Short mmCIF file of C-alpha atoms in Angstrom, two decimals:
data_model
loop_
_atom_site.label_atom_id
_atom_site.label_comp_id
_atom_site.label_asym_id
_atom_site.label_seq_id
_atom_site.Cartn_x
_atom_site.Cartn_y
_atom_site.Cartn_z
CA MET A 1 24.14 -39.78 4.35
CA ASN A 2 21.01 -41.89 4.91
CA PHE A 3 19.40 -40.54 1.73
CA LYS A 4 22.48 -41.35 -0.40
CA LYS A 5 22.83 -44.75 1.25
CA ASN A 6 19.20 -45.62 0.53
CA ILE A 7 19.60 -44.60 -3.12
CA LEU A 8 22.61 -46.90 -3.50
CA ILE A 9 20.59 -49.70 -1.92
CA PHE A 10 17.75 -49.03 -4.39
CA ILE A 11 20.09 -49.25 -7.36
CA GLY A 12 21.55 -52.47 -5.99
CA VAL A 13 18.08 -53.94 -5.53
CA PHE A 14 17.18 -52.92 -9.09
CA MET A 15 20.20 -54.76 -10.48
CA SER A 16 19.64 -57.84 -8.28
CA LEU A 17 15.95 -58.09 -9.20
CA SER A 18 16.82 -57.62 -12.84
CA LEU A 19 19.25 -60.53 -12.80
CA HIS A 20 16.83 -62.76 -10.87
CA LEU A 21 13.77 -61.97 -13.00
CA ASN A 22 15.83 -62.36 -16.16
CA ALA A 23 16.99 -65.81 -15.05
CA GLN A 24 13.39 -66.79 -14.32
CA LYS A 25 12.30 -65.59 -17.78
CA ILE A 26 15.04 -67.63 -19.51
CA LYS A 27 13.96 -70.72 -17.57
CA GLN A 28 10.33 -70.18 -18.56
CA GLU A 29 11.31 -69.73 -22.21
CA LYS A 30 13.09 -73.07 -22.11
CA THR A 31 10.37 -75.04 -20.32
CA LYS A 32 7.34 -73.26 -21.81
CA SER A 33 5.61 -74.12 -18.53
CA PHE A 34 4.19 -70.67 -17.81
CA PRO A 35 2.33 -69.43 -20.89
CA ASN A 36 0.75 -66.05 -20.22
CA LYS A 37 -2.46 -66.44 -22.17
CA PRO A 38 -5.50 -64.17 -21.82
CA LEU A 39 -8.07 -65.28 -19.24
CA LYS A 40 -10.89 -65.39 -21.76
CA TRP A 41 -13.80 -67.77 -22.27
CA TYR A 42 -15.98 -67.82 -25.37
CA LEU A 43 -19.76 -67.87 -25.12
CA ASN A 44 -20.59 -69.02 -28.65
CA LYS A 45 -19.13 -71.05 -31.50
CA ASP A 46 -18.16 -67.97 -33.52
CA GLN A 47 -16.07 -66.76 -30.55
CA ASN A 48 -17.35 -63.19 -30.91
CA HIS A 49 -19.20 -63.32 -27.58
CA TRP A 50 -16.91 -63.78 -24.60
CA ILE A 51 -16.12 -63.02 -20.98
CA GLY A 52 -12.65 -62.18 -19.69
CA ILE A 53 -10.78 -61.40 -16.48
CA HIS A 54 -7.75 -59.17 -16.03
CA THR A 55 -5.62 -58.15 -13.09
CA TYR A 56 -2.46 -56.18 -12.45
CA ALA A 57 -0.51 -54.67 -9.60
CA GLN A 58 2.29 -52.13 -9.24
CA LEU A 59 4.55 -52.82 -6.25
CA SER A 60 6.73 -49.86 -5.32
CA GLY A 61 9.70 -49.12 -3.09
CA ARG A 62 10.63 -45.48 -2.60
CA VAL A 63 13.10 -43.04 -1.09
CA ASN A 64 11.70 -39.50 -0.80
CA GLN A 65 13.31 -36.25 0.31
CA ASN A 66 10.33 -34.86 2.19
CA ASN A 67 9.09 -31.31 1.88
CA PRO A 68 10.03 -28.98 4.78
CA GLY A 69 7.96 -29.53 7.91
CA SER A 70 6.74 -33.01 6.93
CA LEU A 71 5.63 -35.18 9.84
CA VAL A 72 5.20 -38.92 10.30
CA ASN A 73 3.02 -39.58 13.33
CA ASN A 74 3.84 -36.10 14.68
CA GLN A 75 7.60 -36.56 14.26
CA LEU A 76 9.66 -34.50 11.80
CA GLU A 77 11.12 -36.69 9.07
CA LYS A 78 13.44 -35.33 6.39
CA THR A 79 13.68 -38.56 4.35
CA THR A 80 11.19 -41.43 4.15
CA THR A 81 11.86 -44.90 2.77
CA ASP A 82 8.79 -47.08 2.29
CA ILE A 83 7.14 -49.91 0.35
CA SER A 84 3.63 -49.70 -1.08
CA ILE A 85 1.11 -51.02 -3.57
CA ARG A 86 0.69 -48.09 -5.93
CA ARG A 87 -2.19 -49.75 -7.76
CA PHE A 88 -4.12 -53.01 -7.82
CA ARG A 89 -6.87 -53.87 -10.28
CA LEU A 90 -9.22 -56.81 -10.87
CA GLY A 91 -11.67 -56.53 -13.74
CA ILE A 92 -14.35 -58.47 -15.57
CA LYS A 93 -15.26 -57.60 -19.14
CA SER A 94 -17.77 -59.25 -21.44
CA GLN A 95 -18.99 -58.94 -25.01
CA VAL A 96 -22.38 -60.43 -24.19
CA SER A 97 -23.91 -59.91 -27.64
CA ASP A 98 -23.00 -58.45 -31.03
CA HIS A 99 -23.72 -54.96 -29.74
CA LEU A 100 -23.60 -54.99 -25.92
CA PHE A 101 -20.34 -54.71 -23.95
CA ILE A 102 -20.16 -54.69 -20.13
CA TYR A 103 -17.15 -53.68 -18.05
CA THR A 104 -16.61 -53.88 -14.28
CA GLN A 105 -13.41 -53.23 -12.34
CA PHE A 106 -12.40 -53.24 -8.68
CA GLY A 107 -9.19 -51.93 -7.20
CA THR A 108 -7.27 -49.70 -4.87
CA ASN A 109 -4.52 -47.07 -5.00
CA ASN A 110 -1.79 -46.04 -2.59
CA LEU A 111 -1.80 -48.86 -0.07
CA ASN A 112 1.20 -47.89 2.08
CA TYR A 113 2.38 -48.11 5.69
CA LEU A 114 0.15 -45.17 6.68
CA SER A 115 -3.03 -46.67 5.19
CA SER A 116 -5.90 -47.78 7.40
CA LYS A 117 -5.91 -51.51 8.08
CA GLY A 118 -9.51 -52.03 7.02
CA PRO A 119 -10.74 -53.12 3.56
CA SER A 120 -9.62 -50.77 0.80
CA ILE A 121 -10.92 -52.43 -2.38
CA LYS A 122 -13.59 -50.31 -4.08
CA LEU A 123 -15.75 -50.39 -7.19
CA LEU A 124 -13.94 -48.29 -9.79
CA ASP A 125 -15.80 -49.02 -13.02
CA ALA A 126 -19.26 -50.35 -13.81
CA TYR A 127 -20.72 -49.46 -17.17
CA ALA A 128 -22.56 -50.84 -20.17
CA GLU A 129 -22.02 -49.79 -23.78
CA TYR A 130 -24.18 -50.40 -26.85
CA ASN A 131 -22.41 -50.37 -30.20
CA PHE A 132 -24.56 -49.32 -33.16
CA SER A 133 -21.62 -49.19 -35.58
CA GLU A 134 -17.94 -48.32 -35.71
CA GLU A 135 -18.99 -44.70 -36.08
CA PHE A 136 -21.25 -44.55 -33.01
CA SER A 137 -21.53 -46.20 -29.60
CA ILE A 138 -23.27 -45.01 -26.45
CA GLY A 139 -22.65 -46.03 -22.85
CA ALA A 140 -23.48 -45.13 -19.27
CA GLY A 141 -22.29 -45.82 -15.75
CA LYS A 142 -19.18 -45.13 -13.72
CA SER A 143 -16.19 -45.22 -16.02
CA LEU A 144 -12.82 -43.83 -17.10
CA TRP A 145 -14.31 -42.42 -20.30
CA ASN A 146 -13.11 -38.83 -20.27
CA GLY A 147 -12.32 -35.90 -22.51
CA LEU A 148 -9.72 -33.13 -22.61
CA SER A 149 -6.51 -34.95 -23.65
CA ARG A 150 -4.94 -38.29 -24.44
CA PHE A 151 -3.69 -38.95 -20.93
CA SER A 152 -6.81 -37.66 -19.21
CA ALA A 153 -7.81 -41.31 -19.59
CA PRO A 154 -4.46 -43.06 -19.16
CA SER A 155 -3.89 -46.81 -19.28
CA THR A 156 -2.09 -47.11 -15.95
CA SER A 157 -0.87 -50.62 -16.82
CA LYS A 158 0.67 -49.42 -20.12
CA LEU A 159 2.50 -46.30 -19.01
CA MET A 160 5.92 -45.36 -20.31
CA VAL A 161 6.82 -43.11 -17.35
CA VAL A 162 6.44 -44.67 -13.89
CA ASP A 163 3.26 -42.74 -13.09
CA VAL A 164 0.50 -40.71 -14.70
CA PRO A 165 1.00 -37.03 -15.70
CA PHE A 166 -1.21 -35.19 -13.21
CA ILE A 167 -1.35 -32.05 -15.36
CA ALA A 168 -3.63 -34.07 -17.66
CA LEU A 169 -5.90 -35.00 -14.71
CA PRO A 170 -7.17 -31.57 -13.60
CA THR A 171 -10.15 -32.79 -11.56
CA VAL A 172 -8.63 -35.93 -10.02
CA ASN A 173 -10.41 -36.63 -6.72
CA THR A 174 -12.19 -33.28 -6.75
CA THR A 175 -15.15 -33.73 -9.09
CA ASP A 176 -14.22 -37.31 -10.03
CA ASP A 177 -13.32 -40.52 -8.18
CA LEU A 178 -9.87 -41.81 -9.19
CA LEU A 179 -10.48 -40.24 -12.63
CA ARG A 180 -13.90 -41.93 -12.92
CA ASN A 181 -17.19 -40.14 -13.54
CA LEU A 182 -20.86 -41.08 -13.39
CA SER A 183 -21.64 -40.24 -16.98
CA ILE A 184 -23.26 -40.91 -20.32
CA PHE A 185 -20.73 -41.07 -23.13
CA THR A 186 -20.58 -41.48 -26.88
CA LYS A 187 -17.60 -42.59 -28.94
CA GLY A 188 -16.71 -43.69 -32.43
CA LYS A 189 -14.38 -43.63 -35.40
CA PHE A 190 -15.06 -41.86 -38.67
CA HIS A 191 -12.36 -42.39 -41.30
CA LYS A 192 -9.20 -41.25 -39.48
CA PHE A 193 -11.04 -39.32 -36.77
CA ASP A 194 -11.55 -40.82 -33.32
CA TYR A 195 -13.93 -39.01 -30.96
CA ARG A 196 -15.44 -39.23 -27.48
CA PHE A 197 -17.91 -36.92 -25.74
CA LEU A 198 -19.57 -37.21 -22.35
CA VAL A 199 -21.82 -35.52 -19.84
CA SER A 200 -21.36 -36.34 -16.17
CA LYS A 201 -22.69 -35.44 -12.74
CA PRO A 202 -19.64 -34.46 -10.66
CA PHE A 203 -19.00 -35.96 -7.25
CA PRO A 204 -19.26 -33.47 -4.34
CA ILE A 205 -15.91 -32.21 -3.10
CA GLN A 206 -16.96 -33.02 0.48
CA ALA A 207 -16.20 -36.65 -0.40
CA ASN A 208 -12.49 -35.72 -0.41
CA SER A 209 -11.40 -34.24 2.91
CA SER A 210 -8.16 -32.87 1.43
CA ILE A 211 -10.00 -30.38 -0.78
CA PRO A 212 -10.83 -27.07 0.97
CA ALA A 213 -14.47 -26.11 0.67
CA ASP A 214 -14.46 -22.61 2.14
CA PRO A 215 -14.09 -19.73 -0.36
CA LYS A 216 -11.07 -17.43 0.02
CA GLU A 217 -10.44 -13.83 -0.87
CA GLY A 218 -9.13 -13.67 -4.46
CA ILE A 219 -8.34 -17.41 -4.61
CA ALA A 220 -10.72 -19.82 -6.32
CA GLU A 221 -11.52 -23.22 -4.81
CA PHE A 222 -14.04 -25.87 -5.81
CA THR A 223 -17.42 -24.99 -4.40
CA SER A 224 -19.30 -27.10 -1.88
CA SER A 225 -22.59 -25.98 -3.45
CA PRO A 226 -24.56 -28.58 -5.43
CA SER A 227 -22.64 -29.29 -8.62
CA LYS A 228 -23.83 -28.62 -12.14
CA ILE A 229 -23.45 -30.91 -15.15
CA GLN A 230 -19.92 -31.32 -16.51
CA TYR A 231 -19.16 -31.63 -20.23
CA ALA A 232 -16.02 -33.06 -21.81
CA GLY A 233 -14.75 -34.25 -25.17
CA TYR A 234 -11.66 -35.28 -27.10
CA ILE A 235 -11.09 -35.69 -30.85
CA LYS A 236 -7.92 -36.99 -32.45
CA TYR A 237 -6.82 -37.48 -36.04
CA GLU A 238 -4.80 -40.65 -36.69
CA PHE A 239 -2.33 -39.99 -39.50
CA LEU A 240 -0.73 -43.44 -39.49
CA GLY A 241 -1.94 -46.54 -37.63
CA SER A 242 -5.27 -46.73 -35.84
CA GLU A 243 -5.64 -47.18 -32.09
CA SER A 244 -8.45 -49.27 -30.67
CA ASN A 245 -11.21 -47.43 -28.82
CA LYS A 246 -12.69 -50.60 -27.32
CA TYR A 247 -11.68 -49.32 -23.88
CA ALA A 248 -11.49 -45.79 -22.50
CA SER A 249 -7.77 -45.67 -21.72
CA HIS A 250 -4.87 -44.59 -23.93
CA SER A 251 -1.59 -46.48 -23.98
CA GLY A 252 1.67 -44.73 -23.06
CA THR A 253 3.64 -46.99 -25.40
CA TYR A 254 2.85 -49.93 -27.67
CA LEU A 255 6.47 -51.15 -27.52
CA GLY A 256 6.74 -50.93 -31.29
CA ALA A 257 3.64 -53.01 -32.03
CA LYS A 258 2.00 -50.02 -33.76
CA LYS A 259 3.11 -47.07 -35.85
CA ILE A 260 1.24 -44.07 -34.49
CA LEU A 261 1.03 -40.37 -35.24
CA SER A 262 -2.06 -38.72 -33.76
CA LEU A 263 -3.03 -35.10 -33.21
CA GLY A 264 -5.77 -34.38 -30.69
CA THR A 265 -7.68 -31.60 -28.99
CA GLY A 266 -10.23 -31.57 -26.21
CA PHE A 267 -12.08 -29.69 -23.49
CA LYS A 268 -13.74 -29.97 -20.10
CA PHE A 269 -16.33 -27.45 -18.86
CA GLN A 270 -18.50 -26.97 -15.78
CA SER A 271 -20.34 -23.77 -14.95
CA ASP A 272 -20.02 -22.32 -11.44
CA ALA A 273 -17.65 -25.11 -10.45
CA LEU A 274 -15.46 -22.91 -8.23
CA CYS A 275 -15.92 -19.89 -6.02
CA SER A 276 -13.90 -17.17 -4.32
CA LEU A 277 -14.49 -14.05 -2.27
CA GLU A 278 -14.35 -10.63 -3.90
CA GLN A 279 -14.29 -7.99 -1.16
CA GLY A 280 -15.97 -10.50 1.10
CA ILE A 281 -18.74 -11.36 -1.37
CA GLU A 282 -18.91 -14.92 -2.73
CA SER A 283 -18.37 -15.10 -6.50
CA PHE A 284 -18.68 -18.20 -8.68
CA HIS A 285 -16.38 -19.16 -11.57
CA ASP A 286 -16.75 -21.50 -14.52
CA MET A 287 -14.17 -24.23 -15.01
CA THR A 288 -12.95 -24.00 -18.62
CA LEU A 289 -10.14 -26.41 -19.54
CA LEU A 290 -8.63 -26.75 -23.02
CA ALA A 291 -5.87 -29.01 -24.34
CA ALA A 292 -4.10 -30.05 -27.53
CA ASP A 293 -1.55 -32.82 -27.94
CA ILE A 294 0.45 -34.95 -30.33
CA PHE A 295 1.55 -38.55 -29.78
CA VAL A 296 4.18 -40.35 -31.83
CA GLU A 297 5.37 -43.95 -31.75
CA LEU A 298 7.73 -45.02 -34.53
CA PRO A 299 9.28 -48.49 -34.74
CA ILE A 300 12.92 -48.02 -35.78
CA ASN A 301 13.72 -51.69 -36.38
CA LYS A 302 10.60 -53.83 -36.11
CA SER A 303 12.43 -57.18 -36.15
CA LYS A 304 14.68 -56.12 -33.27
CA GLY A 305 11.98 -54.15 -31.45
CA SER A 306 13.66 -50.75 -31.23
CA THR A 307 11.11 -47.91 -30.99
CA PHE A 308 10.94 -44.16 -30.43
CA THR A 309 8.00 -42.76 -28.43
CA SER A 310 7.15 -39.11 -27.81
CA TYR A 311 4.29 -37.00 -26.48
CA LEU A 312 3.76 -33.24 -26.36
CA GLY A 313 0.74 -31.67 -24.67
CA PHE A 314 -0.42 -28.07 -24.26
CA PHE A 315 -2.93 -27.23 -21.51
CA LYS A 316 -4.74 -23.92 -20.96
CA TYR A 317 -6.68 -24.05 -17.71
CA ASP A 318 -9.07 -21.50 -16.23
CA PHE A 319 -10.36 -22.55 -12.81
CA GLY A 320 -10.92 -18.98 -11.68
CA PRO A 321 -8.55 -16.48 -10.03
CA ASN A 322 -5.30 -17.88 -8.61
CA TYR A 323 -6.47 -21.48 -8.32
CA LEU A 324 -3.48 -23.69 -7.48
CA ARG A 325 -3.34 -27.25 -6.24
CA SER A 326 -0.45 -29.33 -4.91
CA ILE A 327 -0.55 -33.11 -5.35
CA GLY A 328 1.56 -35.69 -3.53
CA ALA A 329 0.55 -39.08 -4.90
CA ASN A 330 0.86 -41.99 -2.46
CA ASN A 331 2.14 -39.49 0.12
CA PRO A 332 4.75 -41.01 2.47
CA THR A 333 3.95 -38.61 5.37
CA ASN A 334 0.78 -37.82 7.27
CA GLY A 335 1.30 -34.45 8.93
CA LEU A 336 2.77 -30.97 8.57
CA ASP A 337 4.47 -28.56 10.96
CA SER A 338 3.05 -25.22 9.82
CA GLU A 339 5.96 -23.22 11.26
CA ASN A 340 8.51 -24.99 9.05
CA ALA A 341 6.26 -25.81 6.08
CA SER A 342 6.59 -24.63 2.50
CA PHE A 343 3.66 -23.85 0.23
CA ASN A 344 3.97 -27.35 -1.30
CA GLY A 345 2.52 -29.12 1.70
CA LYS A 346 3.66 -32.43 3.17
CA GLY A 347 5.78 -35.28 1.86
CA ASN A 348 6.22 -35.34 -1.91
CA ALA A 349 3.56 -32.76 -2.89
CA TYR A 350 4.18 -29.88 -5.28
CA PRO A 351 2.02 -27.45 -7.32
CA VAL A 352 0.87 -29.49 -10.31
CA LEU A 353 -2.47 -27.92 -11.31
CA GLY A 354 -3.68 -24.36 -11.55
CA THR A 355 -5.07 -21.50 -13.60
CA GLY A 356 -2.53 -20.79 -16.34
CA THR A 357 -0.78 -22.57 -19.21
CA SER A 358 1.31 -25.73 -19.14
CA PHE A 359 3.42 -27.87 -21.43
CA LEU A 360 4.11 -31.56 -20.94
CA TYR A 361 6.76 -33.43 -22.91
CA GLN A 362 7.79 -37.04 -22.53
CA PHE A 363 10.01 -39.25 -24.67
CA GLY A 364 11.50 -42.72 -24.60
CA TYR A 365 13.63 -45.02 -26.69
CA LEU A 366 13.09 -48.77 -26.58
CA PHE A 367 16.34 -50.58 -27.29
CA PRO A 368 16.44 -53.83 -29.29
CA LYS A 369 15.63 -57.14 -27.59
CA MET A 370 18.58 -58.47 -25.63
CA GLY A 371 20.19 -61.90 -25.66
CA LYS A 372 21.01 -64.42 -28.36
CA ASN A 373 17.42 -65.68 -28.46
CA ASN A 374 15.82 -62.33 -27.57
CA THR A 375 15.05 -63.71 -24.10
CA LYS A 376 16.55 -61.00 -21.88
CA GLY A 377 13.91 -58.37 -22.35
CA GLN A 378 14.23 -54.76 -23.48
CA LEU A 379 15.45 -51.56 -21.87
CA GLN A 380 13.66 -48.26 -22.37
CA PRO A 381 15.20 -45.08 -20.92
CA TYR A 382 12.74 -42.20 -20.78
CA GLY A 383 12.25 -38.64 -19.61
CA ARG A 384 9.38 -36.30 -18.84
CA VAL A 385 9.18 -32.60 -18.04
CA GLN A 386 6.26 -30.36 -17.04
CA TYR A 387 6.60 -26.61 -17.50
CA SER A 388 3.75 -24.55 -16.04
CA ASP A 389 3.16 -20.82 -15.90
CA PHE A 390 0.54 -20.65 -13.14
CA ASP A 391 -1.01 -17.26 -12.36
CA ARG A 392 -0.44 -17.58 -8.64
CA LEU A 393 3.29 -18.43 -8.83
CA SER A 394 6.02 -15.82 -9.37
CA ASP A 395 8.32 -18.44 -10.94
CA PRO A 396 7.54 -21.12 -13.52
CA MET A 397 6.86 -24.57 -12.09
CA ILE A 398 9.28 -27.08 -13.65
CA ALA A 399 9.31 -30.73 -12.58
CA PHE A 400 10.96 -33.64 -14.36
CA ASP A 401 11.34 -37.42 -14.29
CA LEU A 402 14.19 -39.56 -15.59
CA GLY A 403 14.02 -43.32 -15.58
CA VAL A 404 14.42 -46.68 -17.27
CA ASN A 405 11.99 -49.56 -17.87
CA TRP A 406 13.10 -53.16 -18.17
CA PHE A 407 10.36 -55.03 -20.02
CA LEU A 408 10.84 -58.69 -19.10
CA ASN A 409 7.61 -59.68 -20.85
CA ASN A 410 6.28 -56.40 -22.31
CA HIS A 411 3.80 -54.76 -19.91
CA LYS A 412 2.98 -58.11 -18.29
CA SER A 413 6.25 -58.10 -16.37
CA LYS A 414 8.07 -54.78 -16.05
CA LEU A 415 10.66 -53.29 -13.71
CA THR A 416 11.07 -49.49 -13.52
CA LEU A 417 13.60 -47.24 -11.80
CA ASN A 418 12.54 -43.56 -11.72
CA ALA A 419 14.03 -40.34 -10.35
CA GLN A 420 11.78 -37.31 -9.93
CA ASN A 421 12.92 -33.76 -9.20
CA ARG A 422 10.36 -31.21 -7.96
CA PRO A 423 10.48 -27.54 -6.91
CA ILE A 424 9.78 -26.21 -3.40
CA PHE A 425 7.85 -22.93 -3.20
CA TYR A 426 7.73 -20.50 -0.28
CA ASN A 427 5.54 -17.47 0.33
CA GLN A 428 8.03 -14.59 0.31
CA GLU A 429 6.61 -11.07 0.63
CA ASP A 430 3.23 -12.25 -0.70
CA ASN A 431 4.91 -13.92 -3.68
CA LEU A 432 5.16 -17.69 -4.15
CA GLU A 433 8.77 -18.22 -5.25
CA GLU A 434 10.88 -21.32 -5.81
CA ASP A 435 13.48 -21.72 -3.07
CA ASN A 436 15.01 -25.20 -3.57
CA ARG A 437 14.30 -28.63 -5.02
CA LYS A 438 13.81 -32.19 -3.75
CA TRP A 439 14.26 -35.69 -5.17
CA MET A 440 12.15 -38.84 -5.05
CA PHE A 441 13.41 -42.24 -6.24
CA VAL A 442 11.00 -45.09 -7.04
CA LEU A 443 11.68 -48.74 -7.82
CA GLN A 444 8.53 -50.39 -9.15
CA TYR A 445 7.61 -53.86 -10.40
CA GLN A 446 4.45 -54.46 -12.41
CA PHE A 447 2.80 -57.76 -13.18
CA LYS A 448 -0.25 -58.09 -15.37
CA ILE A 449 -2.60 -60.90 -16.42
CA GLN A 450 -5.24 -60.17 -19.03
#
């Protein structure tokens, strides 16, 4: 009863916030007292050298049906309701000369009621890039520049679905730091081709206490041995409009501002990245990750703003024998009773990454602008499904999201209601089989200044 009651409360809050924020937007449209202009200052008369500041935050409320055996401060809890800051970012970017671009960003993820009370803001990005021409730029530092697939470098402030697709982030917080790498990268555009390649020095897995370091018999895990160089790349062909590659991240939707059809393919490789035991002897395995994807955004009625958006990705991952990893982003629990636990782990975790093949499909439809003067925003229902055939699982892993965005001022002010359904796997006679499923409901508000 508590779970159903909390869901009804969430829906009520969604509707109440929608009405309130909509009223505020109409008032602002009438008074013109709150223009949302970029925080940008020009350094020369030609206005091609500049410095800018951006910030955004995603404020989330959530009701989660916890995985079996989940504990909160050593107490079993079947359902958790909480409030958190999913993400916060503050960045400084500057085109200091005709060729030199500098980018720095601070932020935090997953600030919830279980977080430590000390400072949590960290340096996420710090890199410099020199542009020789449109065809070739080179940069270095800690950055989001990445290969493999479109959403391996996602714009988290321009998502269509409430959160990132973790299948596209195979090394998140193992060999990288919140998707970032210490790397040297090149990028450029050549006719309709857009490319990026990089070499990076992976972070040690010991920096993340949730990643097991000890090798297991017949099951690959990331090695605690000194890491070798990692290589990654992504190339896409833009059939219709062109997307900017000024920044590393890819947008989840342009809200009809662009007409896009792009086909891409990429890779990520690191030799001896993982290890396992074979008859008690340690054996190392290369990490070989391949992907191909297609992204479509088609304005249906540009004057009214209606738009169709779709993405299809194929991922073939080889981490070594039987590698499988569960992820529970912004986990609402902090312990696990091993006697009652499933394979998933605690809270909202489920098997997202592993050796095997996966498909990811997401779609959305942006309805026309609402109101007589187009002042009531736009609604965008969406869906996403991940289908994975992981070597270690007896059953396919299928997880899906259904939700709706209310864009009050495009991505600068956005309200999202999302429902996620995930499978629960148990070890039954040495087979990992799906036994039941759980729900998680998220209500999220995003504000953005850029």
